[in-house]
Structures are given as C-alpha cells and as structure tokens.
Coordinates of C-alpha atoms and ligand atoms in Angstrom, one line a residue:
M1 CA -126.7 1.8 -101.5
N2 CA -123.0 2.0 -100.9
K3 CA -121.7 1.0 -104.3
K4 CA -118.1 0.8 -103.1
K5 CA -118.9 -2.4 -101.3
G6 CA -117.2 -5.5 -102.6
F7 CA -119.3 -8.6 -103.3
F8 CA -118.3 -12.3 -103.4
I9 CA -120.3 -15.2 -104.7
E10 CA -119.5 -18.7 -103.5
T11 CA -121.0 -21.2 -105.8
F12 CA -122.1 -24.7 -104.9
G13 CA -123.4 -27.4 -107.3
C14 CA -123.6 -27.6 -111.0
Q15 CA -122.5 -25.8 -114.1
M16 CA -125.9 -24.0 -114.3
N17 CA -125.2 -22.5 -110.9
D18 CA -121.8 -21.5 -111.9
L19 CA -123.1 -19.7 -115.0
D20 CA -125.8 -18.0 -112.8
S21 CA -123.1 -16.7 -110.5
R22 CA -121.3 -15.2 -113.5
K23 CA -124.6 -13.6 -114.6
I24 CA -125.3 -12.2 -111.2
S25 CA -121.7 -10.8 -111.0
G26 CA -122.2 -9.1 -114.3
L27 CA -125.5 -7.5 -113.2
L28 CA -123.9 -6.3 -109.9
V29 CA -121.0 -4.8 -111.8
D30 CA -123.4 -3.0 -114.1
Q31 CA -124.9 -1.5 -110.9
G32 CA -121.5 -0.1 -110.0
M33 CA -120.5 -2.7 -107.5
T34 CA -117.0 -4.3 -107.3
P35 CA -116.2 -8.0 -107.2
A36 CA -114.0 -8.8 -104.1
V37 CA -111.1 -11.2 -104.6
S38 CA -112.1 -13.4 -101.7
M39 CA -114.8 -13.8 -99.1
D40 CA -112.5 -12.2 -96.6
E41 CA -112.4 -9.0 -98.6
A42 CA -116.2 -8.8 -99.2
D43 CA -119.0 -6.9 -97.5
I44 CA -121.6 -8.6 -99.5
I45 CA -121.5 -12.4 -99.6
L46 CA -123.9 -14.4 -101.7
L47 CA -124.0 -18.2 -101.4
N48 CA -125.4 -19.7 -104.7
T49 CA -126.6 -23.0 -103.4
C50 CA -127.6 -26.5 -104.6
A51 CA -130.4 -28.7 -103.4
I52 CA -129.8 -32.0 -105.4
R53 CA -128.8 -34.0 -102.3
D54 CA -129.2 -33.4 -98.6
K55 CA -125.4 -33.0 -98.3
A56 CA -125.5 -29.9 -100.5
I57 CA -128.0 -28.3 -98.0
Q58 CA -125.9 -29.3 -95.0
K59 CA -122.8 -27.6 -96.5
V60 CA -124.7 -24.3 -96.7
Y61 CA -125.8 -24.5 -93.0
S62 CA -122.2 -25.1 -92.1
R63 CA -121.0 -22.1 -94.1
L64 CA -123.8 -20.0 -92.6
G65 CA -122.5 -21.0 -89.1
E66 CA -119.1 -19.6 -90.1
L67 CA -120.6 -16.4 -91.5
K68 CA -122.5 -15.9 -88.3
K69 CA -119.3 -15.6 -86.4
R70 CA -117.9 -13.3 -89.0
K71 CA -121.1 -11.1 -88.8
A72 CA -120.8 -10.8 -85.1
K73 CA -117.5 -9.0 -85.7
N74 CA -118.6 -7.1 -88.8
T75 CA -122.3 -6.1 -88.3
G76 CA -122.4 -4.5 -91.7
L77 CA -121.8 -7.8 -93.4
F78 CA -124.6 -8.7 -95.9
V79 CA -125.3 -12.4 -96.4
G80 CA -127.6 -13.6 -99.1
V81 CA -128.5 -17.2 -100.0
I82 CA -129.6 -17.8 -103.5
G83 CA -130.0 -20.7 -106.0
C84 CA -131.8 -24.1 -105.7
G85 CA -130.9 -24.6 -102.0
A86 CA -132.5 -21.3 -101.1
Q87 CA -135.6 -22.1 -103.2
L88 CA -136.0 -25.4 -101.3
E89 CA -135.1 -24.3 -97.8
G90 CA -136.7 -20.9 -98.0
A91 CA -137.1 -19.1 -94.6
D92 CA -135.5 -22.0 -92.8
F93 CA -132.0 -20.7 -93.8
A94 CA -132.8 -17.4 -92.1
N95 CA -134.8 -18.8 -89.1
K96 CA -132.3 -21.5 -88.2
T97 CA -129.2 -19.4 -88.5
G98 CA -130.2 -15.8 -87.8
V99 CA -127.6 -14.5 -90.2
V100 CA -129.3 -14.3 -93.6
D101 CA -130.5 -11.0 -95.2
L102 CA -131.8 -12.2 -98.5
I103 CA -133.2 -15.5 -99.7
T104 CA -134.2 -16.0 -103.3
G105 CA -134.3 -18.8 -105.9
P106 CA -132.6 -19.5 -109.2
Q107 CA -135.5 -18.2 -111.3
K108 CA -135.0 -14.7 -109.9
I109 CA -131.4 -13.9 -110.8
S110 CA -132.2 -10.7 -112.8
H111 CA -134.0 -9.3 -109.7
I112 CA -131.1 -9.7 -107.4
P113 CA -129.5 -6.2 -107.8
R114 CA -132.9 -4.6 -107.0
M115 CA -133.5 -6.9 -104.1
L116 CA -130.0 -6.2 -102.7
D117 CA -130.6 -2.5 -103.0
R118 CA -133.8 -2.8 -101.1
V119 CA -132.4 -4.8 -98.3
L120 CA -129.4 -2.5 -97.9
T121 CA -131.6 0.6 -97.9
E122 CA -134.5 -0.7 -95.7
R123 CA -132.4 -3.0 -93.5
V124 CA -135.2 -5.6 -93.5
P125 CA -134.4 -9.2 -94.6
L126 CA -136.2 -10.2 -97.8
I127 CA -137.4 -13.7 -98.8
D128 CA -138.8 -14.2 -102.3
I129 CA -139.2 -17.7 -103.6
E130 CA -142.2 -17.3 -105.8
D131 CA -142.0 -19.0 -109.2
E132 CA -140.9 -16.4 -111.8
P133 CA -143.8 -15.9 -114.3
S134 CA -141.7 -14.8 -117.3
P135 CA -141.9 -17.4 -120.1
Q136 CA -138.2 -17.2 -121.0
P137 CA -135.0 -17.4 -119.1
A138 CA -133.6 -14.1 -117.9
E139 CA -131.4 -12.4 -120.5
V140 CA -128.2 -11.0 -119.1
E141 CA -126.2 -8.8 -121.5
N142 CA -122.9 -8.6 -119.6
I143 CA -121.9 -11.9 -118.0
L144 CA -118.7 -11.6 -115.9
R145 CA -116.9 -14.6 -117.2
D146 CA -113.9 -16.2 -115.4
S147 CA -112.4 -17.8 -118.6
S148 CA -111.3 -16.1 -121.8
F149 CA -111.6 -19.2 -123.9
R150 CA -114.5 -21.3 -122.7
A151 CA -118.1 -20.1 -122.0
G152 CA -121.3 -21.6 -120.8
V153 CA -124.4 -20.5 -122.7
T154 CA -127.9 -21.1 -121.4
I155 CA -130.3 -22.7 -124.0
M156 CA -133.1 -23.6 -121.6
E157 CA -133.8 -23.6 -117.9
G158 CA -136.1 -25.7 -115.7
C159 CA -137.5 -29.2 -116.4
D160 CA -140.9 -30.6 -117.3
Q161 CA -140.0 -34.2 -116.5
S162 CA -140.9 -35.6 -113.1
C163 CA -138.2 -38.0 -112.2
S164 CA -139.3 -39.2 -108.8
F165 CA -136.0 -38.6 -107.0
C166 CA -135.3 -35.1 -108.4
I167 CA -135.8 -31.7 -106.8
V168 CA -134.9 -29.7 -109.9
P169 CA -138.5 -29.2 -111.2
F170 CA -139.4 -27.8 -107.8
T171 CA -136.4 -25.4 -107.6
R172 CA -135.9 -24.3 -111.2
G173 CA -139.6 -24.6 -112.2
R174 CA -141.1 -25.5 -115.5
A175 CA -139.0 -25.6 -118.7
K176 CA -138.3 -22.2 -120.4
H177 CA -136.6 -22.2 -123.8
R178 CA -134.4 -19.4 -125.0
A179 CA -134.9 -18.1 -128.6
G180 CA -132.4 -19.7 -131.0
E181 CA -131.4 -16.3 -132.5
R182 CA -130.5 -15.0 -129.1
I183 CA -128.4 -18.1 -128.4
L184 CA -126.6 -17.8 -131.7
A185 CA -126.1 -14.0 -131.3
E186 CA -124.4 -14.7 -127.9
V187 CA -122.2 -17.4 -129.3
K188 CA -121.1 -15.2 -132.2
K189 CA -120.3 -12.4 -129.8
L190 CA -118.3 -14.8 -127.7
A191 CA -116.4 -16.1 -130.8
E192 CA -115.6 -12.5 -131.8
S193 CA -114.1 -12.0 -128.3
G194 CA -111.8 -15.0 -128.7
Y195 CA -113.9 -17.8 -127.0
I196 CA -113.3 -21.2 -128.7
E197 CA -115.2 -23.6 -126.5
I198 CA -119.0 -23.3 -125.9
L199 CA -120.9 -25.4 -123.3
L200 CA -124.7 -25.3 -124.0
L201 CA -126.5 -25.6 -120.7
G202 CA -129.9 -26.7 -119.6
Q203 CA -131.6 -29.2 -117.2
N204 CA -132.9 -31.2 -120.1
V205 CA -131.0 -29.7 -123.1
N206 CA -132.2 -32.0 -125.8
S207 CA -135.9 -31.3 -125.1
Y208 CA -134.9 -27.9 -126.5
Q209 CA -137.5 -26.4 -128.9
D210 CA -136.8 -22.9 -130.2
P211 CA -139.7 -20.7 -129.3
S212 CA -138.9 -18.2 -132.1
P213 CA -140.2 -18.5 -135.7
A214 CA -137.0 -20.4 -136.8
G215 CA -138.2 -23.3 -134.6
L216 CA -134.8 -25.0 -134.4
S217 CA -134.7 -28.5 -132.9
F218 CA -131.8 -29.3 -130.5
A219 CA -129.8 -31.0 -133.2
Q220 CA -130.3 -28.0 -135.6
L221 CA -129.2 -25.6 -132.8
L222 CA -126.1 -27.8 -132.2
R223 CA -125.2 -27.7 -135.9
A224 CA -125.7 -23.9 -136.0
V225 CA -123.5 -23.3 -133.0
G226 CA -120.9 -25.6 -134.4
E227 CA -120.8 -23.5 -137.6
V228 CA -120.1 -20.2 -135.9
P229 CA -116.7 -19.0 -137.2
G230 CA -114.0 -19.2 -134.5
I231 CA -115.8 -21.8 -132.4
R232 CA -113.6 -25.0 -132.2
R233 CA -115.5 -27.0 -129.6
V234 CA -119.1 -27.4 -128.6
R235 CA -120.3 -29.4 -125.6
F236 CA -123.8 -29.7 -124.0
T237 CA -125.2 -30.9 -120.7
S238 CA -127.4 -32.6 -119.7
P239 CA -129.5 -34.5 -122.2
H240 CA -132.3 -36.9 -121.3
P241 CA -132.2 -40.4 -122.9
M242 CA -135.9 -40.1 -124.0
Y243 CA -135.1 -37.1 -126.2
F244 CA -131.8 -38.5 -127.5
T245 CA -132.6 -38.8 -131.2
H246 CA -130.3 -40.0 -134.0
D247 CA -130.1 -36.5 -135.5
I248 CA -127.8 -35.5 -132.6
I249 CA -125.4 -38.4 -133.4
D250 CA -125.5 -37.3 -137.1
A251 CA -124.7 -33.7 -136.2
I252 CA -121.7 -34.8 -134.2
N253 CA -120.5 -36.9 -137.1
Q254 CA -120.9 -34.1 -139.6
R255 CA -119.5 -31.2 -137.6
P256 CA -116.0 -31.9 -136.2
T257 CA -116.4 -28.8 -133.9
L258 CA -119.1 -30.7 -132.0
C259 CA -117.2 -32.6 -129.3
N260 CA -117.3 -36.4 -129.6
H261 CA -118.5 -36.8 -126.1
V262 CA -122.1 -37.3 -124.8
H263 CA -123.1 -37.3 -121.2
L264 CA -126.3 -39.4 -121.0
P265 CA -127.6 -40.0 -117.5
L266 CA -128.6 -43.7 -117.0
Q267 CA -129.5 -43.6 -113.2
S268 CA -130.1 -47.3 -113.0
G269 CA -129.6 -50.4 -115.2
S270 CA -132.8 -52.1 -113.8
S271 CA -136.1 -51.4 -115.7
A272 CA -138.1 -51.9 -112.5
V273 CA -136.1 -49.2 -110.8
L274 CA -136.2 -46.9 -113.8
E275 CA -140.0 -47.2 -113.8
R276 CA -140.2 -46.2 -110.1
M277 CA -137.8 -43.4 -110.9
N278 CA -140.3 -42.3 -113.6
R279 CA -137.5 -42.0 -116.1
E280 CA -139.7 -43.0 -119.1
Y281 CA -137.2 -45.5 -120.6
T282 CA -136.3 -49.1 -119.9
R283 CA -132.9 -50.7 -119.7
E284 CA -133.4 -51.9 -123.3
I285 CA -134.2 -48.4 -124.7
Y286 CA -131.1 -46.9 -123.0
L287 CA -129.0 -49.8 -124.4
E288 CA -130.3 -49.1 -127.9
K289 CA -129.2 -45.5 -127.6
A290 CA -125.8 -46.4 -126.3
I291 CA -125.3 -49.0 -129.1
A292 CA -126.3 -46.3 -131.7
L293 CA -123.7 -44.0 -130.1
R294 CA -121.1 -46.7 -130.1
A295 CA -121.8 -47.6 -133.8
S296 CA -121.2 -44.0 -134.9
P297 CA -118.4 -43.7 -137.5
R298 CA -116.7 -41.0 -135.3
R299 CA -116.0 -42.6 -131.9
I300 CA -118.2 -40.8 -129.4
A301 CA -117.3 -41.0 -125.7
L302 CA -120.2 -41.8 -123.4
S303 CA -120.4 -40.8 -119.8
T304 CA -123.3 -41.1 -117.4
D305 CA -124.8 -40.5 -113.9
I306 CA -125.8 -43.5 -111.7
I307 CA -127.8 -43.4 -108.4
V308 CA -127.3 -46.4 -106.0
G309 CA -129.7 -47.3 -103.2
F310 CA -132.9 -45.9 -104.7
P311 CA -135.9 -47.2 -102.6
G312 CA -136.6 -50.8 -103.4
E313 CA -133.3 -51.3 -105.3
T314 CA -132.6 -55.0 -104.7
E315 CA -129.3 -56.8 -105.0
K316 CA -130.6 -58.1 -108.4
D317 CA -131.4 -54.6 -109.6
F318 CA -128.0 -53.4 -108.6
A319 CA -126.4 -56.4 -110.4
E320 CA -128.3 -55.2 -113.5
T321 CA -126.6 -51.8 -113.2
L322 CA -123.2 -53.5 -113.0
A323 CA -124.0 -55.7 -116.0
M324 CA -125.0 -52.6 -118.0
M325 CA -121.6 -51.0 -117.1
D326 CA -119.9 -54.1 -118.5
E327 CA -122.0 -54.0 -121.6
I328 CA -121.6 -50.3 -122.3
R329 CA -118.2 -49.6 -120.9
F330 CA -118.9 -46.0 -120.1
D331 CA -115.9 -43.6 -120.6
S332 CA -116.6 -42.1 -117.2
I333 CA -119.4 -41.9 -114.6
F334 CA -120.7 -39.7 -111.8
S335 CA -122.2 -41.9 -109.1
F336 CA -124.3 -41.0 -106.1
K337 CA -126.0 -42.5 -103.1
Y338 CA -129.7 -41.8 -103.3
S339 CA -130.7 -38.9 -101.1
A340 CA -134.5 -38.5 -100.3
R341 CA -135.6 -34.9 -101.3
P342 CA -138.6 -33.2 -99.8
R343 CA -141.7 -32.9 -102.0
T344 CA -140.4 -35.5 -104.5
A345 CA -142.5 -38.7 -105.1
A346 CA -139.7 -41.0 -104.1
A347 CA -139.4 -39.4 -100.7
E348 CA -142.6 -41.3 -99.8
F349 CA -141.5 -44.7 -101.1
A350 CA -141.1 -47.4 -98.5
D351 CA -138.4 -50.1 -98.6
T352 CA -135.4 -47.7 -98.3
V353 CA -131.9 -49.0 -98.6
D354 CA -129.8 -48.4 -95.5
E355 CA -126.8 -46.0 -95.6
A356 CA -124.2 -48.7 -95.1
E357 CA -125.6 -50.7 -98.0
K358 CA -125.7 -47.6 -100.2
A359 CA -122.1 -47.0 -99.4
R360 CA -121.1 -50.5 -100.2
R361 CA -122.9 -50.4 -103.6
L362 CA -121.3 -47.1 -104.4
R363 CA -117.9 -48.6 -103.6
V364 CA -118.4 -51.7 -105.7
L365 CA -119.6 -49.6 -108.6
Q366 CA -116.8 -47.1 -108.5
E367 CA -114.2 -49.9 -108.2
K368 CA -115.6 -51.5 -111.3
Q369 CA -115.6 -48.3 -113.2
E370 CA -112.0 -47.6 -112.3
L371 CA -110.9 -50.9 -113.8
L372 CA -113.0 -50.2 -117.0
Q373 CA -111.4 -46.8 -117.3
E374 CA -107.9 -48.0 -116.8
A375 CA -108.4 -50.6 -119.6
N376 CA -109.9 -48.0 -121.8
H377 CA -107.2 -45.4 -121.2
A378 CA -104.4 -47.8 -121.8
L379 CA -105.5 -47.8 -125.5
Y380 CA -104.5 -44.1 -125.7
V381 CA -100.8 -44.6 -124.9
G382 CA -98.8 -43.7 -128.0
Q383 CA -101.6 -41.7 -129.6
V384 CA -101.3 -38.0 -130.4
V385 CA -104.4 -36.1 -129.2
E386 CA -105.6 -32.5 -129.5
V387 CA -105.9 -30.9 -126.1
L388 CA -107.5 -27.6 -125.1
V389 CA -105.1 -26.3 -122.4
E390 CA -107.3 -25.2 -119.5
S391 CA -105.3 -24.6 -116.4
P392 CA -102.1 -25.2 -114.5
A393 CA -102.3 -28.9 -113.5
R394 CA -103.0 -30.0 -109.9
T395 CA -100.3 -32.7 -110.4
R396 CA -96.6 -32.6 -110.8
F397 CA -97.2 -31.5 -114.4
A398 CA -97.3 -27.9 -115.4
L399 CA -100.5 -28.0 -117.5
S400 CA -103.8 -29.7 -117.7
G401 CA -106.4 -29.8 -120.5
R402 CA -109.1 -31.9 -122.1
T403 CA -109.4 -33.8 -125.3
T404 CA -112.5 -33.4 -127.5
D405 CA -113.8 -36.6 -125.9
N406 CA -113.4 -35.1 -122.5
R407 CA -110.4 -36.9 -121.1
I408 CA -108.1 -35.0 -118.8
V409 CA -104.5 -34.8 -120.1
N410 CA -101.6 -33.6 -117.9
F411 CA -98.3 -32.5 -119.5
D412 CA -95.5 -30.0 -119.2
G413 CA -95.4 -26.8 -121.1
P414 CA -95.4 -23.0 -120.7
N415 CA -98.3 -21.2 -119.1
Y416 CA -99.0 -19.1 -122.2
L417 CA -100.5 -22.1 -123.8
I418 CA -103.5 -21.9 -121.5
G419 CA -106.6 -21.3 -123.8
S420 CA -105.0 -22.8 -126.9
L421 CA -105.3 -26.1 -128.7
V422 CA -102.1 -28.2 -128.7
S423 CA -101.1 -31.7 -129.7
V424 CA -100.0 -34.0 -127.0
K425 CA -98.5 -37.5 -127.3
I426 CA -99.8 -39.8 -124.6
T427 CA -97.1 -41.6 -122.7
Q428 CA -99.0 -42.9 -119.6
A429 CA -102.5 -43.8 -118.7
R430 CA -104.3 -43.7 -115.4
A431 CA -107.9 -44.4 -114.6
N432 CA -108.9 -40.7 -114.4
S433 CA -106.4 -39.0 -116.6
L434 CA -103.7 -39.3 -119.2
Q435 CA -100.2 -38.0 -119.1
G436 CA -98.2 -37.0 -122.1
E437 CA -95.7 -34.8 -123.9
L438 CA -96.3 -31.7 -125.9
V439 CA -95.7 -32.4 -129.6
A440 CA -93.7 -29.6 -131.3
A441 CA -95.2 -28.4 -134.6
S442 CA -92.3 -29.9 -136.6
E443 CA -92.9 -33.3 -135.1
L444 CA -96.6 -33.0 -136.1
E445 CA -95.7 -32.3 -139.7
L446 CA -93.4 -35.3 -139.6
A447 CA -96.3 -37.4 -138.3
A448 CA -98.7 -36.1 -140.9
G449 CA -96.1 -36.8 -143.7
S450 CA -95.4 -40.3 -142.6
Ligands
SAH501 N1 -130.8 -33.5 -115.9 C1 -130.3 -32.7 -114.8 C2 -129.8 -33.6 -113.7 C3 -129.2 -32.8 -112.6 S1 -128.8 -33.7 -111.3 C4 -129.3 -31.7 -115.2 O1 -128.3 -32.0 -115.9 O2 -129.5 -30.6 -114.8 C5 -127.3 -34.5 -111.7 C6 -127.4 -35.9 -111.2 O3 -127.6 -36.0 -109.8 C7 -128.6 -36.7 -111.7 O4 -128.4 -37.2 -113.0 C8 -128.7 -37.8 -110.7 O5 -127.8 -38.9 -111.1 C9 -128.2 -37.2 -109.4 N2 -129.3 -37.0 -108.5 C10 -130.4 -36.2 -108.7 N3 -131.2 -36.3 -107.7 C11 -130.6 -37.1 -106.8 C12 -131.0 -37.6 -105.5 N4 -132.2 -37.3 -104.9 N5 -130.2 -38.5 -104.9 C13 -129.0 -38.8 -105.4 N6 -128.6 -38.4 -106.6 C14 -129.4 -37.5 -107.3
F3S502 FE1 -134.3 -33.9 -112.7 FE2 -135.2 -35.8 -114.3 FE3 -135.4 -33.2 -115.0 S1 -133.2 -35.8 -113.3 S2 -133.7 -32.2 -114.0 S3 -136.4 -34.2 -113.3 S4 -134.9 -34.9 -116.3

C-alpha cells in the first residue's frame, strides 16, 4: 500500500462515532499513514456515518454524490463508508452510487487498516457487515485525539435494550463491557498527559458491569474515575432511566469532580407511548428519578431527549409530554421528529403521525423549552461560575466554554486560556447560553474574603 497517502475521516452523528474516528485515525497513523488536513487534500476518504434517523442516511448519499464527481477526476481516490449508517445500508451504498470501495460497520474498527490494505492492493471493493464476535470492545492503544484537555473514553459499546424506535442494537450489536482496570488505566494515562475532562461513553452507560474480577458497578466506576489525580471533570452519556440508581446521585454529591449534570433520555411523557416504545418505565417512574435528582443537595442539571410523532401519539399523549416539561423544567433538551427505521418494531406500527403534525409538535415543544431555559438562565446573572474554556466562541465574544452543569458561557479573554478552568461572572442570559466577564484572580480572592 502507498503509505504516503493522506486520509481524511468525515464524522456524522454522535460522540461515540467521533471517538471511533479518533481511534481509526490512530490505527491508520500506526500503519504509517498520514492524516490530511482536509477532504480536498486526501486520497483516502472515510465517511463515518450515522443511522439514527433517515436524514442521517440521506446526508451520506448526498456526500457520496459529491465524491463521485471528485472520483471521476481522480480515479485513485479511495472512498470508504463505515459506522452505523454503513452497517444498516450495507451494499446499497456501493450499488446505488458506484463510488464506494469499502463498507464496514462500527463493530469492526480495529480491522479497518487491514481491510484498507487489502482493497488498495487487490483493487476489489470490500463489504463486511458481519457482527463482530469478540466479547469486548476493540482496544486501541494510540487514539489520535483532537483535544489536549478533554477526552472521550469508551466504557461499553452496543445495547441489549430493544426500544422499538431504535436502530442502535442492530448497528452496534449486543452490549460489550470494557474491563474496569483498562478504563482506569486509560484515564490515568490521559491525566498524566494533561487531560482534565473525561467523557465516559456507551450506548447505555449505566448498565455498565465490569467483566473483570473487580466487578465495578457504574457508580463505582464513576467514583474511581473521579478520583484519578489530575482529572477535574467527569461526564457520561447516555444513561437509561431504568438503570438510573440512587448510588449515581450519591457519587455525584460526594465527588465534586463528577459534573453536576445528567442527561437522562425521557423520549415521551405519556406512559402509553413509553410502553409502545418498549422503554420499560412509565411517566411516574421517570418522574420519581427526576425528583430524586432535583432533591439532591448538590444541584444537578438534567437534560433529556424527546421524540415527537411516534406512531399513535395522540394530542393527549403529546400534552402529557408538555406537562412533564413544566413539571421537571429540564435544563436543556434534544428533540426529534420520529423517523421510522428499517428492522425496528415501530416501523411496523400503524397510525403514523403525518410530517406536518410532527413538525408542529416539534415547534411547540421547542418554543416551550426556550421559555423555560430563558427563565432558568436568568437566575445565573450575577453569579460567578467555573468554566472550562473549550474554544474560540462562534459569537462576537473571543472564548466559549462550559460550566460543570453543562451551560455554554461566552466571554472575552486571551486564547491561551483554552483548556484551562477560569472563573466568569455572568452578566447576561440567553436561552441557549450565558455571557459573562472573566474574573481576575484578585477579584476572586476578594469575593472569597467577603
Ligand atoms: N441511548 C442511546 C441513544 C442514542 S440515540 C445513546 O446514547 O447512544 C439519541 C436519541 O435519538 C435518542 O435518545 C432518541 O431520542 C433519538 N432517536 C433514536 N431513534 C430515533 C428515531 N427512530 N427517530 C427519531 N429520534 C430517534
Ligand atoms: Fe437505543 Fe434504547 Fe439502546 S434508545 S441505544 S435501544 S437504550
């Protein structure tokens, strides 16, 4: 294989895909390949795709259309489609576009360098979407990270639930849990290299059960990660409400390094819809968990995912979701129009909600949330918050970062602060972000003394 070739991975979808792309990049660099700075510069292009909604698949087809034109000019161009979208669409991506050289799913990332080598040598397209038999997630030693202060760490992959709308169990396969000692060794290594924020990742993180003799539960793992010297912030995504036990709340209260933010997908506020979604909890059970979170001594921010227009969702069901939003006052939400996915149980359900009605419900829900967030954020004005500076801001401000409870804060300051924790006094609140001013160390001492 021509090792001089530059590769570029375009990532679609979630944080798991993002981390997978970093892992694949590390594996390819270990093979002697070079990352290209952009798609234009690359001879090997990999699209790491998502399958969660139909729109995600359509985006890939449209990118493949563009790449087809590019390949007509540069016949040596290699195009691979990997990730959940590839697992779902399989050969269709190749057959319908005539541009794809490699198709493989998210369970196969450690095989990608070998597959690439084979296709480049034999010049025959390769499709491998068999489930990976290995009982544990792939271990990747050298992950090519794009941040020097924040790192995603896999704790489990796949999902044993069967939510009737969800494609993930079909694409990522059954749950595989990583040994606790391996997770902790990776976190220690990251901390020694200067990383201060860790994001523990998995499709159903709190179902985590350490397969090694230590047998850590999810809450025990959280505590252990939060105790690694040098680690200042620990987040995790996504937990399932059914496995959301009180020991997780206790851990957050006892370890200040565990961020006081929980993302707990609700999906719907109607027990009838939740039952058809096969979510295994009712409106009341979710509410109990939310109340327990809200009653915690340390204030814990709560965000969620909501799907509107699931088959059979009546106006009354939807009203129950809205009522739940009033009751819980989520700190933020991700909301989606239901999209039928092949092979899932709900794809067969009758009584579908039409697109215009889904769009209307989404709008109503988002407008409601905006008002709730505005009211909630207004309470921050005047407070001094700790912010991990993440990037230059996309606004008129110079910098952007997040509080431990996951609020975006924009403020002015020098670029060298990126990657560090600073204090910011909030001066203005918007629905989706806060604005503030950097507090000088001397002002902080004054505040502490007063
Ligand atoms: N527990 C998983 C959920 C991933 S999907 C994880 O964190 O990996 C993220 C969100 O997408 C879900 O919580 C759900 O709200 C939404 N979603 C999943 N399938 C969907 C579908 N078929 N249509 C619309 N939204 C969907
Ligand atoms: Fe999907 Fe439900 Fe698992 S949303 S990832 S099947 S918990």
